CSV table of C-alpha atoms in Angstrom, one decimal:
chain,number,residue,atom,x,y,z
O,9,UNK,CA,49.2,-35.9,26.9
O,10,UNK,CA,46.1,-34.8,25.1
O,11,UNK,CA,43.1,-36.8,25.8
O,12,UNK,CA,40.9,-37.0,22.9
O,13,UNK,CA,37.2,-38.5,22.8
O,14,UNK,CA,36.8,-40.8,19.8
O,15,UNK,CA,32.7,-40.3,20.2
O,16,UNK,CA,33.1,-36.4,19.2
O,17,UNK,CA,34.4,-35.9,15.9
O,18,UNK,CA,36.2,-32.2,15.5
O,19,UNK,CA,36.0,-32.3,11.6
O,20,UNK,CA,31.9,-32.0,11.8
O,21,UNK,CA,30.3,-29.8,14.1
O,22,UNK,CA,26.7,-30.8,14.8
O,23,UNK,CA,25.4,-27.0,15.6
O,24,UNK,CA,26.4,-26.1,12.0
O,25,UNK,CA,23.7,-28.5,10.4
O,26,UNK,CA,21.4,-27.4,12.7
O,27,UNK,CA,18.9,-24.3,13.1
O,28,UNK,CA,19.5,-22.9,16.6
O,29,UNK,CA,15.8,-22.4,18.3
O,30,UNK,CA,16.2,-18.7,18.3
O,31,UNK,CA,16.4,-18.6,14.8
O,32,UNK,CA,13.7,-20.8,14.3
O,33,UNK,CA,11.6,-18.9,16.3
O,34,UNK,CA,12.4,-15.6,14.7
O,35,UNK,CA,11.6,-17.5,10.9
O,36,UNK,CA,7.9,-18.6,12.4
O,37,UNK,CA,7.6,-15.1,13.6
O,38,UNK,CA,8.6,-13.7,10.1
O,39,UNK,CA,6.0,-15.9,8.6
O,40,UNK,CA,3.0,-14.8,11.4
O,41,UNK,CA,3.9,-11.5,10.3
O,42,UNK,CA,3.6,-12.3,6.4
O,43,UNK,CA,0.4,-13.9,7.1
O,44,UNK,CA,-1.1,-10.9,9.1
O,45,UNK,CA,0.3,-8.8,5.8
O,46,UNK,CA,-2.1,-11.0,3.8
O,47,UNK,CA,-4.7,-10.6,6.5
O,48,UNK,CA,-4.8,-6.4,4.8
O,49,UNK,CA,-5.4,-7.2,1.3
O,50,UNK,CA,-8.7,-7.2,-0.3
O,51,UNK,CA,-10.2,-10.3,-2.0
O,52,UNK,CA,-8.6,-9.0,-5.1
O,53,UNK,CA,-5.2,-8.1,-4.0
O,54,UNK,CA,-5.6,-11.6,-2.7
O,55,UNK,CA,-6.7,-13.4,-6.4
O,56,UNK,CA,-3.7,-11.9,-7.3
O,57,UNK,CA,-1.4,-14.1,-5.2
O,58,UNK,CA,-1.1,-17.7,-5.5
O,59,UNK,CA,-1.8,-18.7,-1.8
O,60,UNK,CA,-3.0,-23.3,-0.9
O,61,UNK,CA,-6.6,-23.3,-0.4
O,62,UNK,CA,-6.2,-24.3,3.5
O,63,UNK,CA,-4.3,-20.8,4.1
O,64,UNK,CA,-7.0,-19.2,2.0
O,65,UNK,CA,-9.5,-20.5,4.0
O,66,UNK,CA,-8.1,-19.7,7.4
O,67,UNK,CA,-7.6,-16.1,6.3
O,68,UNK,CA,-11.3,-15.8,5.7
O,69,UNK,CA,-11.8,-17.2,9.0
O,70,UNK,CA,-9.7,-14.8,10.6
O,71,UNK,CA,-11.8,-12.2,9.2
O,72,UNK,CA,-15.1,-14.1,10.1
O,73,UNK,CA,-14.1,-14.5,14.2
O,74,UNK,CA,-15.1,-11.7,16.6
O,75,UNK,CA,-12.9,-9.4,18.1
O,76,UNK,CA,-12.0,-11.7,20.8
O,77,UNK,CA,-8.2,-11.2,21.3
O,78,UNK,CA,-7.5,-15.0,22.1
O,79,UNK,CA,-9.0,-16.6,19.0
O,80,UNK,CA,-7.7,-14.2,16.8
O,81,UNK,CA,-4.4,-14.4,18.2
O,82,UNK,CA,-4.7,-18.2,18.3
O,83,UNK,CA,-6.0,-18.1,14.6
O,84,UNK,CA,-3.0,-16.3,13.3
O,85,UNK,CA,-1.0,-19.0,14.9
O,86,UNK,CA,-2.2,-20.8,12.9
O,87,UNK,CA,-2.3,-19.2,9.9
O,88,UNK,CA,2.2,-19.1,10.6
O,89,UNK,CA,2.0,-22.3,10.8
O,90,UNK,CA,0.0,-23.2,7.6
O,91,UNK,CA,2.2,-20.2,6.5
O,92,UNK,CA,5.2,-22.9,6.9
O,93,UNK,CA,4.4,-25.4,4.2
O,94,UNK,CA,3.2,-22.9,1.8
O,95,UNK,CA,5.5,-21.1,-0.9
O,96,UNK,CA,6.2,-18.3,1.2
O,97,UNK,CA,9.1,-16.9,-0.8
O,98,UNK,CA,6.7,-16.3,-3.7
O,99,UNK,CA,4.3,-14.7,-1.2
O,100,UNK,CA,6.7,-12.6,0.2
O,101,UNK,CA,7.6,-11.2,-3.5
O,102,UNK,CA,4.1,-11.1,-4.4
O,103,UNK,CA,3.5,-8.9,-1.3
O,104,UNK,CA,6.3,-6.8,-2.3
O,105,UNK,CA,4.9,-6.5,-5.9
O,106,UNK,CA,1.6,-5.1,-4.5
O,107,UNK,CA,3.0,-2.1,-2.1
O,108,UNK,CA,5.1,-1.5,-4.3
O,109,UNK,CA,3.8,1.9,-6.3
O,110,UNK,CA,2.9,1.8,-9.5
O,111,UNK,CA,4.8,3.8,-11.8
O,112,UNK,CA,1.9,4.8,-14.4
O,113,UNK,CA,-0.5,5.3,-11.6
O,114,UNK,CA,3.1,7.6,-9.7
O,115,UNK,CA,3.2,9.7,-13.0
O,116,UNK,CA,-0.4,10.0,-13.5
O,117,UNK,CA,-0.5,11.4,-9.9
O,118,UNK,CA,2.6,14.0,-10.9
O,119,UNK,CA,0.4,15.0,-13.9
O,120,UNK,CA,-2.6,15.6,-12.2
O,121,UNK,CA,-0.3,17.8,-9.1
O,122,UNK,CA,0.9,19.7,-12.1
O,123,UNK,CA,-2.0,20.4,-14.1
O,124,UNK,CA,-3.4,21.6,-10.5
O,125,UNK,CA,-0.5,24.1,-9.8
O,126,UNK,CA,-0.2,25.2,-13.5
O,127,UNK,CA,-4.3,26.1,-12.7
O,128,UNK,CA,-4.3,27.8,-9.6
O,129,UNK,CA,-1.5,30.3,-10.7
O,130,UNK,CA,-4.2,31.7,-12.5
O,131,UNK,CA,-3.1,32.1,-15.8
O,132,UNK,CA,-5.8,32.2,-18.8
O,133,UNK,CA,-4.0,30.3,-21.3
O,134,UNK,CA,-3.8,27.3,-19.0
O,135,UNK,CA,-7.5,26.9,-18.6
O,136,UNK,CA,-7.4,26.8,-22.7
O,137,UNK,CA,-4.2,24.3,-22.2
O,138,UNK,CA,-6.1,22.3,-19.9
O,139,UNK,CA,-9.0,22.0,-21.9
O,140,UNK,CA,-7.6,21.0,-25.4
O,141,UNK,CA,-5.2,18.2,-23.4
O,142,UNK,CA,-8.4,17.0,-21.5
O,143,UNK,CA,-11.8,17.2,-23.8
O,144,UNK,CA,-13.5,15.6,-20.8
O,145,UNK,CA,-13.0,18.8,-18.7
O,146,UNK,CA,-16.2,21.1,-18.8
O,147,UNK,CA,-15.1,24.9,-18.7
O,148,UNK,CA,-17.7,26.2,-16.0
O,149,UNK,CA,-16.4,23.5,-13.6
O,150,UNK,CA,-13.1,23.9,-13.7
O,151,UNK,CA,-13.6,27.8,-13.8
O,152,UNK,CA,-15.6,27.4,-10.7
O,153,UNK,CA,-13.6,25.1,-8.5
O,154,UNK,CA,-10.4,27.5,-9.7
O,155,UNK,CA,-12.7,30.6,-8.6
O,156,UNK,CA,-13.2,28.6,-5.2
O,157,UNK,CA,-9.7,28.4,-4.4
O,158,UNK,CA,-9.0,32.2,-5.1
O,159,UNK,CA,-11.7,33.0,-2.7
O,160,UNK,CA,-10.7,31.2,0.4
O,161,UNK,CA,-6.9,32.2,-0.5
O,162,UNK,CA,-8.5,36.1,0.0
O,163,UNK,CA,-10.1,35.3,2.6
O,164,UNK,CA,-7.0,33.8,4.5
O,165,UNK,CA,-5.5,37.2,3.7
O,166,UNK,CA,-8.1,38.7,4.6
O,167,UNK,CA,-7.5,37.0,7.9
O,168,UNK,CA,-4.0,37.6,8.4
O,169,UNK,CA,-3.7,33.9,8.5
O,170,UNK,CA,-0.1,32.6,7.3
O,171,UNK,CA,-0.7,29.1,6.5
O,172,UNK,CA,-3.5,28.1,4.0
O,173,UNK,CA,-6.9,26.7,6.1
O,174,UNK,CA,-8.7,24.2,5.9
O,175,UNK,CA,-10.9,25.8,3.4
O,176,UNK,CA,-8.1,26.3,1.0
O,177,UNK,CA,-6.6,22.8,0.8
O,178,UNK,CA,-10.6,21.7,0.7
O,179,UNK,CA,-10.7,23.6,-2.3
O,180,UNK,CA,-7.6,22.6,-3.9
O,181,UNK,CA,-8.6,18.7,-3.3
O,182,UNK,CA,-12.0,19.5,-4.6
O,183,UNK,CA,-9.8,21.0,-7.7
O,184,UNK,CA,-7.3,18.1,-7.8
O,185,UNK,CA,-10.1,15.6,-7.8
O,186,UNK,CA,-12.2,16.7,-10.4
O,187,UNK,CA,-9.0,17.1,-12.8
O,188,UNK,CA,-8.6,13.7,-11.8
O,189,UNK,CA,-11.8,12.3,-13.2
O,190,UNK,CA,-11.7,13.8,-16.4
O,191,UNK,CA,-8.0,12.4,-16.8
O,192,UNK,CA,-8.8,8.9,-18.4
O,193,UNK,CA,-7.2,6.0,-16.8
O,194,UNK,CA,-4.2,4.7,-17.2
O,195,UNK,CA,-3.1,8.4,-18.6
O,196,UNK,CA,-1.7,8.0,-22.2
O,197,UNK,CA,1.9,8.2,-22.5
């Protein structure tokens, strides 16, 4: 004979409503680590997200304490735990908005890698190109910072050196920035 307890009900099993502790744990721990995400943006990264003025203001605290490990550490408890009542599932997609690249700013980026190959393979018509696509470009400059490049790539050769130095990527980021202020912002389509 099968002896049954009438307290204990088989049809509704109590561990199912419930959160186990682990798992709780692991969701606070999810949250500490959103708030110490928020703790990298910038005030206006920060604007951007809709956060309760009490989590707002213990972020700025954070920031404010010294660089004592324990108050710190005890702050961003705190800031998980203020992390609990806020919308954090708007948060978290707001985050993932803001790492999120850019596409205009991607493309712009392409453009500007292009324009800087399509330069330094030393053609003539692509300084002309160059110029009539970007009327903000001055011709000495760009001649100049081009000129640059083709002297430190001699003198790597020069050198029997196989991979470009430091003094050729210098002069190819000094290249790729310039072409990247006189390319207005946000790049027309």
């Amino acid at each position: 004979m099968k002896h049954t307890n009438p307290k204990h009900n088989d049809a509704i099993d109590p561990a199912e409503d419930e959160e186990s502790k682990t798992r709780r744990k692991q969701r606070m721990t999810e949250l500490q680590k959103m708030g110490e995400e928020l703790l990298t943006l910038n005030k206006r990264q920060l604007d951007l997200i809709t956060i309760p003025d009490n989590l707002l203001m213990a972020l700025k605290e954070y920031q404010r304490l010294p660089n004592k490990n324990e108050a710190k550490r005890r702050q961003l408890q705190f800031i998980g735990k203020l992390m609990r009542a806020a919308d954090h599932d708007s948060i978290r997609s707001a985050l993932d908005k803001l790492k999120a690249p850019d596409r205009q700013e991607m493309r712009r980026s392409q453009e500007i890698e292009r324009w800087g190959e399509l330069l330094l393979a030393g053609e003539a018509d692509t300084v002309e190109a160059f110029l009539n696509d970007w009327p903000l470009a001055e011709r000495q400059t760009l001649k100049q910072l081009i000129r640059r490049h083709m002297d430190a790539v001699n003198n790597d050769h020069g050198n029997g050196l196989a991979s470009p130095s430091d003094a050729v990527r210098l002069a190819r980021r000094r290249l790729l920035d310039y072409i990247k202020t006189v390319m207005p912002w946000p790049a027309p389509a």
